[in-house]
PDB file of N, CA and C in Angstrom:
ATOM      1  N   THR K   1     -18.273   9.061  -9.643  1.00  0.00           N
ATOM      2  CA  THR K   1     -17.681   7.868  -9.048  1.00  0.00           C
ATOM      3  C   THR K   1     -18.748   6.806  -8.835  1.00  0.00           C
ATOM      4  N   GLN K   2     -18.319   5.577  -8.822  1.00  0.00           N
ATOM      5  CA  GLN K   2     -19.219   4.457  -8.608  1.00  0.00           C
ATOM      6  C   GLN K   2     -18.806   3.718  -7.344  1.00  0.00           C
ATOM      7  N   SER K   3     -19.757   3.410  -6.507  1.00  0.00           N
ATOM      8  CA  SER K   3     -19.474   2.622  -5.300  1.00  0.00           C
ATOM      9  C   SER K   3     -19.300   1.164  -5.677  1.00  0.00           C
ATOM     10  N   VAL K   4     -18.321   0.518  -5.040  1.00  0.00           N
ATOM     11  CA  VAL K   4     -18.033  -0.891  -5.301  1.00  0.00           C
ATOM     12  C   VAL K   4     -17.725  -1.599  -3.987  1.00  0.00           C
ATOM     13  N   PHE K   5     -17.776  -2.930  -4.035  1.00  0.00           N
ATOM     14  CA  PHE K   5     -17.319  -3.709  -2.894  1.00  0.00           C
ATOM     15  C   PHE K   5     -16.653  -4.973  -3.398  1.00  0.00           C
ATOM     16  N   ALA K   6     -15.729  -5.493  -2.589  1.00  0.00           N
ATOM     17  CA  ALA K   6     -15.009  -6.724  -2.910  1.00  0.00           C
ATOM     18  C   ALA K   6     -15.121  -7.663  -1.720  1.00  0.00           C
ATOM     19  N   VAL K   7     -15.133  -8.949  -2.000  1.00  0.00           N
ATOM     20  CA  VAL K   7     -15.168  -9.966  -0.946  1.00  0.00           C
ATOM     21  C   VAL K   7     -13.934 -10.835  -1.127  1.00  0.00           C
ATOM     22  N   GLY K   8     -13.099 -10.921  -0.085  1.00  0.00           N
ATOM     23  CA  GLY K   8     -11.866 -11.687  -0.187  1.00  0.00           C
ATOM     24  C   GLY K   8     -11.419 -12.210   1.156  1.00  0.00           C
ATOM     25  N   ASN K   9     -10.233 -12.768   1.179  1.00  0.00           N
ATOM     26  CA  ASN K   9      -9.666 -13.334   2.401  1.00  0.00           C
ATOM     27  C   ASN K   9      -8.507 -12.463   2.854  1.00  0.00           C
ATOM     28  N   PHE K  10      -8.830 -11.431   3.607  1.00  0.00           N
ATOM     29  CA  PHE K  10      -7.891 -10.426   4.058  1.00  0.00           C
ATOM     30  C   PHE K  10      -7.213 -10.905   5.334  1.00  0.00           C
ATOM     31  N   GLY K  11      -5.936 -11.332   5.207  1.00  0.00           N
ATOM     32  CA  GLY K  11      -5.205 -11.851   6.368  1.00  0.00           C
ATOM     33  C   GLY K  11      -5.908 -13.065   6.943  1.00  0.00           C
ATOM     34  N   ARG K  12      -6.206 -13.030   8.210  1.00  0.00           N
ATOM     35  CA  ARG K  12      -6.873 -14.171   8.852  1.00  0.00           C
ATOM     36  C   ARG K  12      -8.387 -14.101   8.726  1.00  0.00           C
ATOM     37  N   TYR K  13      -8.904 -13.040   8.107  1.00  0.00           N
ATOM     38  CA  TYR K  13     -10.351 -12.857   7.972  1.00  0.00           C
ATOM     39  C   TYR K  13     -10.845 -13.459   6.663  1.00  0.00           C
ATOM     40  N   ARG K  14     -11.781 -14.369   6.751  1.00  0.00           N
ATOM     41  CA  ARG K  14     -12.357 -15.013   5.571  1.00  0.00           C
ATOM     42  C   ARG K  14     -13.625 -14.270   5.180  1.00  0.00           C
ATOM     43  N   ASN K  15     -13.844 -14.151   3.876  1.00  0.00           N
ATOM     44  CA  ASN K  15     -15.024 -13.475   3.332  1.00  0.00           C
ATOM     45  C   ASN K  15     -15.141 -12.039   3.835  1.00  0.00           C
ATOM     46  N   ALA K  16     -13.998 -11.356   3.945  1.00  0.00           N
ATOM     47  CA  ALA K  16     -13.987  -9.949   4.364  1.00  0.00           C
ATOM     48  C   ALA K  16     -14.567  -9.093   3.244  1.00  0.00           C
ATOM     49  N   VAL K  17     -15.406  -8.144   3.590  1.00  0.00           N
ATOM     50  CA  VAL K  17     -16.018  -7.244   2.618  1.00  0.00           C
ATOM     51  C   VAL K  17     -15.354  -5.875   2.732  1.00  0.00           C
ATOM     52  N   SER K  18     -14.918  -5.352   1.600  1.00  0.00           N
ATOM     53  CA  SER K  18     -14.280  -4.048   1.546  1.00  0.00           C
ATOM     54  C   SER K  18     -15.087  -3.153   0.617  1.00  0.00           C
ATOM     55  N   PHE K  19     -15.532  -2.002   1.126  1.00  0.00           N
ATOM     56  CA  PHE K  19     -16.301  -1.053   0.323  1.00  0.00           C
ATOM     57  C   PHE K  19     -15.414   0.100  -0.110  1.00  0.00           C
ATOM     58  N   GLY K  20     -15.709   0.680  -1.259  1.00  0.00           N
ATOM     59  CA  GLY K  20     -14.962   1.837  -1.732  1.00  0.00           C
ATOM     60  C   GLY K  20     -15.598   2.439  -2.966  1.00  0.00           C
ATOM     61  N   GLN K  21     -14.815   3.245  -3.655  1.00  0.00           N
ATOM     62  CA  GLN K  21     -15.247   3.944  -4.864  1.00  0.00           C
ATOM     63  C   GLN K  21     -14.259   3.668  -5.988  1.00  0.00           C
ATOM     64  N   ILE K  22     -14.749   3.682  -7.225  1.00  0.00           N
ATOM     65  CA  ILE K  22     -13.839   3.667  -8.371  1.00  0.00           C
ATOM     66  C   ILE K  22     -13.257   5.065  -8.475  1.00  0.00           C
ATOM     67  N   VAL K  23     -11.941   5.155  -8.376  1.00  0.00           N
ATOM     68  CA  VAL K  23     -11.259   6.436  -8.407  1.00  0.00           C
ATOM     69  C   VAL K  23     -10.868   6.806  -9.836  1.00  0.00           C
ATOM     70  N   PHE K  24     -10.440   5.810 -10.614  1.00  0.00           N
ATOM     71  CA  PHE K  24      -9.942   6.025 -11.966  1.00  0.00           C
ATOM     72  C   PHE K  24     -10.147   4.734 -12.735  1.00  0.00           C
ATOM     73  N   ILE K  25     -10.533   4.844 -14.004  1.00  0.00           N
ATOM     74  CA  ILE K  25     -10.712   3.634 -14.806  1.00  0.00           C
ATOM     75  C   ILE K  25     -10.344   3.898 -16.262  1.00  0.00           C
ATOM     76  N   THR K  26      -9.642   2.918 -16.854  1.00  0.00           N
ATOM     77  CA  THR K  26      -9.357   2.902 -18.286  1.00  0.00           C
ATOM     78  C   THR K  26      -9.831   1.541 -18.790  1.00  0.00           C
ATOM     79  N   LYS K  27      -9.602   1.264 -20.045  1.00  0.00           N
ATOM     80  CA  LYS K  27      -9.993  -0.028 -20.601  1.00  0.00           C
ATOM     81  C   LYS K  27      -9.279  -1.182 -19.899  1.00  0.00           C
ATOM     82  N   ASP K  28      -8.029  -0.957 -19.493  1.00  0.00           N
ATOM     83  CA  ASP K  28      -7.202  -2.037 -18.958  1.00  0.00           C
ATOM     84  C   ASP K  28      -6.922  -1.983 -17.469  1.00  0.00           C
ATOM     85  N   GLU K  29      -7.315  -0.900 -16.799  1.00  0.00           N
ATOM     86  CA  GLU K  29      -6.949  -0.758 -15.393  1.00  0.00           C
ATOM     87  C   GLU K  29      -8.006   0.034 -14.632  1.00  0.00           C
ATOM     88  N   MET K  30      -8.174  -0.335 -13.380  1.00  0.00           N
ATOM     89  CA  MET K  30      -9.112   0.371 -12.513  1.00  0.00           C
ATOM     90  C   MET K  30      -8.426   0.599 -11.173  1.00  0.00           C
ATOM     91  N   LEU K  31      -8.574   1.788 -10.631  1.00  0.00           N
ATOM     92  CA  LEU K  31      -8.042   2.126  -9.322  1.00  0.00           C
ATOM     93  C   LEU K  31      -9.225   2.407  -8.409  1.00  0.00           C
ATOM     94  N   THR K  32      -9.255   1.755  -7.248  1.00  0.00           N
ATOM     95  CA  THR K  32     -10.374   1.929  -6.326  1.00  0.00           C
ATOM     96  C   THR K  32      -9.859   2.265  -4.930  1.00  0.00           C
ATOM     97  N   SER K  33     -10.766   2.701  -4.085  1.00  0.00           N
ATOM     98  CA  SER K  33     -10.410   2.998  -2.694  1.00  0.00           C
ATOM     99  C   SER K  33     -10.723   1.824  -1.767  1.00  0.00           C
ATOM    100  N   THR K  34     -10.901   0.621  -2.331  1.00  0.00           N
ATOM    101  CA  THR K  34     -11.105  -0.569  -1.504  1.00  0.00           C
ATOM    102  C   THR K  34      -9.778  -1.037  -0.924  1.00  0.00           C
ATOM    103  N   ILE K  35      -9.814  -1.907   0.072  1.00  0.00           N
ATOM    104  CA  ILE K  35      -8.602  -2.430   0.703  1.00  0.00           C
ATOM    105  C   ILE K  35      -7.789  -3.219  -0.323  1.00  0.00           C
ATOM    106  N   GLY K  36      -6.498  -2.933  -0.385  1.00  0.00           N
ATOM    107  CA  GLY K  36      -5.624  -3.623  -1.319  1.00  0.00           C
ATOM    108  C   GLY K  36      -4.647  -4.537  -0.612  1.00  0.00           C
ATOM    109  N   ALA K  37      -5.059  -5.176   0.448  1.00  0.00           N
ATOM    110  CA  ALA K  37      -4.166  -5.976   1.285  1.00  0.00           C
ATOM    111  C   ALA K  37      -3.996  -7.398   0.754  1.00  0.00           C
ATOM    112  N   PRO K  38      -2.920  -8.080   1.192  1.00  0.00           N
ATOM    113  CA  PRO K  38      -2.728  -9.475   0.810  1.00  0.00           C
ATOM    114  C   PRO K  38      -3.966 -10.305   1.142  1.00  0.00           C
ATOM    115  N   GLY K  39      -4.318 -11.169   0.216  1.00  0.00           N
ATOM    116  CA  GLY K  39      -5.500 -11.997   0.389  1.00  0.00           C
ATOM    117  C   GLY K  39      -6.701 -11.476  -0.366  1.00  0.00           C
ATOM    118  N   MET K  40      -6.655 -10.222  -0.778  1.00  0.00           N
ATOM    119  CA  MET K  40      -7.770  -9.656  -1.540  1.00  0.00           C
ATOM    120  C   MET K  40      -7.555  -9.840  -3.049  1.00  0.00           C
ATOM    121  N   SER K  41      -6.308 -10.088  -3.465  1.00  0.00           N
ATOM    122  CA  SER K  41      -6.024 -10.268  -4.890  1.00  0.00           C
ATOM    123  C   SER K  41      -6.842 -11.411  -5.465  1.00  0.00           C
ATOM    124  N   GLY K  42      -7.419 -11.162  -6.619  1.00  0.00           N
ATOM    125  CA  GLY K  42      -8.243 -12.168  -7.284  1.00  0.00           C
ATOM    126  C   GLY K  42      -9.697 -12.157  -6.852  1.00  0.00           C
ATOM    127  N   SER K  43     -10.012 -11.360  -5.840  1.00  0.00           N
ATOM    128  CA  SER K  43     -11.406 -11.315  -5.387  1.00  0.00           C
ATOM    129  C   SER K  43     -12.243 -10.513  -6.374  1.00  0.00           C
ATOM    130  N   ALA K  44     -13.488 -10.892  -6.482  1.00  0.00           N
ATOM    131  CA  ALA K  44     -14.408 -10.201  -7.378  1.00  0.00           C
ATOM    132  C   ALA K  44     -14.772  -8.843  -6.790  1.00  0.00           C
ATOM    133  N   MET K  45     -14.947  -7.872  -7.670  1.00  0.00           N
ATOM    134  CA  MET K  45     -15.363  -6.534  -7.264  1.00  0.00           C
ATOM    135  C   MET K  45     -16.715  -6.263  -7.921  1.00  0.00           C
ATOM    136  N   TYR K  46     -17.678  -5.863  -7.120  1.00  0.00           N
ATOM    137  CA  TYR K  46     -19.051  -5.698  -7.589  1.00  0.00           C
ATOM    138  C   TYR K  46     -19.546  -4.271  -7.393  1.00  0.00           C
ATOM    139  N   SER K  47     -20.510  -3.879  -8.228  1.00  0.00           N
ATOM    140  CA  SER K  47     -21.246  -2.641  -7.979  1.00  0.00           C
ATOM    141  C   SER K  47     -22.223  -2.933  -6.845  1.00  0.00           C
ATOM    142  N   LEU K  48     -22.856  -1.903  -6.309  1.00  0.00           N
ATOM    143  CA  LEU K  48     -23.782  -2.119  -5.193  1.00  0.00           C
ATOM    144  C   LEU K  48     -25.031  -2.892  -5.599  1.00  0.00           C
ATOM    145  N   ASN K  49     -25.309  -2.986  -6.915  1.00  0.00           N
ATOM    146  CA  ASN K  49     -26.449  -3.799  -7.342  1.00  0.00           C
ATOM    147  C   ASN K  49     -26.037  -5.228  -7.691  1.00  0.00           C
ATOM    148  N   GLY K  50     -24.766  -5.580  -7.441  1.00  0.00           N
ATOM    149  CA  GLY K  50     -24.303  -6.958  -7.607  1.00  0.00           C
ATOM    150  C   GLY K  50     -23.689  -7.285  -8.948  1.00  0.00           C
ATOM    151  N   THR K  51     -23.497  -6.309  -9.829  1.00  0.00           N
ATOM    152  CA  THR K  51     -22.873  -6.537 -11.125  1.00  0.00           C
ATOM    153  C   THR K  51     -21.359  -6.610 -10.967  1.00  0.00           C
ATOM    154  N   LEU K  52     -20.752  -7.631 -11.562  1.00  0.00           N
ATOM    155  CA  LEU K  52     -19.296  -7.757 -11.528  1.00  0.00           C
ATOM    156  C   LEU K  52     -18.683  -6.604 -12.316  1.00  0.00           C
ATOM    157  N   VAL K  53     -17.824  -5.817 -11.677  1.00  0.00           N
ATOM    158  CA  VAL K  53     -17.179  -4.692 -12.356  1.00  0.00           C
ATOM    159  C   VAL K  53     -15.681  -4.886 -12.509  1.00  0.00           C
ATOM    160  N   GLY K  54     -15.105  -5.908 -11.854  1.00  0.00           N
ATOM    161  CA  GLY K  54     -13.679  -6.156 -11.991  1.00  0.00           C
ATOM    162  C   GLY K  54     -13.166  -7.226 -11.059  1.00  0.00           C
ATOM    163  N   LEU K  55     -11.871  -7.516 -11.207  1.00  0.00           N
ATOM    164  CA  LEU K  55     -11.173  -8.456 -10.331  1.00  0.00           C
ATOM    165  C   LEU K  55     -10.013  -7.718  -9.672  1.00  0.00           C
ATOM    166  N   HIS K  56      -9.966  -7.819  -8.378  1.00  0.00           N
ATOM    167  CA  HIS K  56      -8.940  -7.153  -7.586  1.00  0.00           C
ATOM    168  C   HIS K  56      -7.567  -7.680  -7.981  1.00  0.00           C
ATOM    169  N   ALA K  57      -6.606  -6.764  -8.201  1.00  0.00           N
ATOM    170  CA  ALA K  57      -5.268  -7.178  -8.627  1.00  0.00           C
ATOM    171  C   ALA K  57      -4.197  -6.946  -7.571  1.00  0.00           C
ATOM    172  N   GLY K  58      -4.288  -5.888  -6.779  1.00  0.00           N
ATOM    173  CA  GLY K  58      -3.258  -5.636  -5.780  1.00  0.00           C
ATOM    174  C   GLY K  58      -3.387  -4.274  -5.134  1.00  0.00           C
ATOM    175  N   GLY K  59      -2.477  -4.021  -4.172  1.00  0.00           N
ATOM    176  CA  GLY K  59      -2.465  -2.751  -3.464  1.00  0.00           C
ATOM    177  C   GLY K  59      -1.695  -1.694  -4.223  1.00  0.00           C
ATOM    178  N   TYR K  60      -1.964  -0.441  -3.898  1.00  0.00           N
ATOM    179  CA  TYR K  60      -1.304   0.675  -4.580  1.00  0.00           C
ATOM    180  C   TYR K  60      -1.228   1.853  -3.618  1.00  0.00           C
ATOM    181  N   GLY K  61      -0.123   2.524  -3.571  1.00  0.00           N
ATOM    182  CA  GLY K  61       0.026   3.703  -2.731  1.00  0.00           C
ATOM    183  C   GLY K  61       0.085   3.348  -1.254  1.00  0.00           C
ATOM    184  N   PHE K  62       1.242   3.015  -0.759  1.00  0.00           N
ATOM    185  CA  PHE K  62       1.391   2.536   0.616  1.00  0.00           C
ATOM    186  C   PHE K  62       1.783   3.646   1.583  1.00  0.00           C
ATOM    187  N   ILE K  63       1.178   3.630   2.761  1.00  0.00           N
ATOM    188  CA  ILE K  63       1.549   4.495   3.871  1.00  0.00           C
ATOM    189  C   ILE K  63       1.840   3.575   5.050  1.00  0.00           C
ATOM    190  N   GLU K  64       3.087   3.549   5.490  1.00  0.00           N
ATOM    191  CA  GLU K  64       3.512   2.656   6.572  1.00  0.00           C
ATOM    192  C   GLU K  64       3.089   1.210   6.311  1.00  0.00           C
ATOM    193  N   HIS K  65       3.353   0.731   5.093  1.00  0.00           N
ATOM    194  CA  HIS K  65       3.112  -0.647   4.666  1.00  0.00           C
ATOM    195  C   HIS K  65       1.630  -1.006   4.539  1.00  0.00           C
ATOM    196  N   VAL K  66       0.751  -0.019   4.591  1.00  0.00           N
ATOM    197  CA  VAL K  66      -0.687  -0.263   4.441  1.00  0.00           C
ATOM    198  C   VAL K  66      -1.135   0.350   3.116  1.00  0.00           C
ATOM    199  N   PRO K  67      -1.722  -0.461   2.205  1.00  0.00           N
ATOM    200  CA  PRO K  67      -2.163   0.091   0.928  1.00  0.00           C
ATOM    201  C   PRO K  67      -3.356   1.030   1.112  1.00  0.00           C
ATOM    202  N   VAL K  68      -3.314   2.160   0.426  1.00  0.00           N
ATOM    203  CA  VAL K  68      -4.405   3.123   0.543  1.00  0.00           C
ATOM    204  C   VAL K  68      -5.396   3.003  -0.612  1.00  0.00           C
ATOM    205  N   CYS K  69      -5.020   2.325  -1.665  1.00  0.00           N
ATOM    206  CA  CYS K  69      -5.893   2.079  -2.820  1.00  0.00           C
ATOM    207  C   CYS K  69      -5.625   0.673  -3.332  1.00  0.00           C
ATOM    208  N   SER K  70      -6.447   0.241  -4.273  1.00  0.00           N
ATOM    209  CA  SER K  70      -6.191  -1.044  -4.895  1.00  0.00           C
ATOM    210  C   SER K  70      -6.398  -0.938  -6.393  1.00  0.00           C
ATOM    211  N   THR K  71      -5.712  -1.812  -7.115  1.00  0.00           N
ATOM    212  CA  THR K  71      -5.874  -1.884  -8.556  1.00  0.00           C
ATOM    213  C   THR K  71      -6.742  -3.088  -8.887  1.00  0.00           C
ATOM    214  N   ALA K  72      -7.408  -3.004 -10.025  1.00  0.00           N
ATOM    215  CA  ALA K  72      -8.274  -4.097 -10.453  1.00  0.00           C
ATOM    216  C   ALA K  72      -8.293  -4.156 -11.972  1.00  0.00           C
ATOM    217  N   VAL K  73      -8.632  -5.313 -12.491  1.00  0.00           N
ATOM    218  CA  VAL K  73      -8.848  -5.495 -13.923  1.00  0.00           C
ATOM    219  C   VAL K  73     -10.331  -5.211 -14.163  1.00  0.00           C
ATOM    220  N   PRO K  74     -10.666  -4.246 -15.023  1.00  0.00           N
ATOM    221  CA  PRO K  74     -12.070  -3.913 -15.262  1.00  0.00           C
ATOM    222  C   PRO K  74     -12.862  -5.069 -15.870  1.00  0.00           C
ATOM    223  N   GLY K  75     -14.147  -5.101 -15.570  1.00  0.00           N
ATOM    224  CA  GLY K  75     -15.029  -6.157 -16.061  1.00  0.00           C
ATOM    225  C   GLY K  75     -15.065  -6.265 -17.573  1.00  0.00           C
ATOM    226  N   GLY K  76     -14.999  -5.135 -18.284  1.00  0.00           N
ATOM    227  CA  GLY K  76     -15.001  -5.165 -19.745  1.00  0.00           C
ATOM    228  C   GLY K  76     -13.807  -5.911 -20.303  1.00  0.00           C
ATOM    229  N   ARG K  77     -12.659  -5.748 -19.661  1.00  0.00           N
ATOM    230  CA  ARG K  77     -11.440  -6.450 -20.100  1.00  0.00           C
ATOM    231  C   ARG K  77     -11.572  -7.949 -19.849  1.00  0.00           C
ATOM    232  N   ILE K  78     -12.199  -8.315 -18.744  1.00  0.00           N
ATOM    233  CA  ILE K  78     -12.429  -9.730 -18.426  1.00  0.00           C
ATOM    234  C   ILE K  78     -13.361 -10.338 -19.467  1.00  0.00           C
ATOM    235  N   LYS K  79     -14.399  -9.604 -19.818  1.00  0.00           N
ATOM    236  CA  LYS K  79     -15.364 -10.073 -20.828  1.00  0.00           C
ATOM    237  C   LYS K  79     -14.669 -10.309 -22.168  1.00  0.00           C
ATOM    238  N   GLU K  80     -13.787  -9.374 -22.581  1.00  0.00           N
ATOM    239  CA  GLU K  80     -13.031  -9.528 -23.822  1.00  0.00           C
ATOM    240  C   GLU K  80     -12.142 -10.770 -23.779  1.00  0.00           C
ATOM    241  N   PHE K  81     -11.453 -10.963 -22.646  1.00  0.00           N
ATOM    242  CA  PHE K  81     -10.576 -12.116 -22.498  1.00  0.00           C
ATOM    243  C   PHE K  81     -11.365 -13.416 -22.629  1.00  0.00           C
ATOM    244  N   LEU K  82     -12.487 -13.505 -21.942  1.00  0.00           N
ATOM    245  CA  LEU K  82     -13.291 -14.726 -21.993  1.00  0.00           C
ATOM    246  C   LEU K  82     -13.846 -14.978 -23.390  1.00  0.00           C
ATOM    247  N   ALA K  83     -14.195 -13.928 -24.113  1.00  0.00           N
ATOM    248  CA  ALA K  83     -14.674 -14.084 -25.498  1.00  0.00           C
ATOM    249  C   ALA K  83     -13.576 -14.634 -26.391  1.00  0.00           C
ATOM    250  N   ASP K  84     -12.321 -14.208 -26.151  1.00  0.00           N
ATOM    251  CA  ASP K  84     -11.201 -14.714 -26.942  1.00  0.00           C
ATOM    252  C   ASP K  84     -10.900 -16.180 -26.628  1.00  0.00           C
ATOM    253  N   VAL K  85     -11.064 -16.568 -25.382  1.00  0.00           N
ATOM    254  CA  VAL K  85     -10.744 -17.935 -24.951  1.00  0.00           C
ATOM    255  C   VAL K  85     -11.835 -18.913 -25.387  1.00  0.00           C
ATOM    256  N   PHE K  86     -13.074 -18.499 -25.247  1.00  0.00           N
ATOM    257  CA  PHE K  86     -14.178 -19.409 -25.549  1.00  0.00           C
ATOM    258  C   PHE K  86     -14.865 -18.999 -26.816  1.00  0.00           C
TER     259      PHE K  86
END
């Protein structure tokens, strides 16, 4: 597993930092144990050395309306998309 963190606007908290682990990853999807709450979508997800590893997409697996995991678009997929656009 790889440790990751995301910085986003979680509810009323600005620049909230959420730490977690990559739980599962494919070419097109990544599942992490970071907070998947509203306001975190679109936030960058980084490795602990600061490398962009993905973009937060949403919450996954809810317990009493609280997401227990989050989904993200892996960095490799973002790189491919940008190469196609530019």
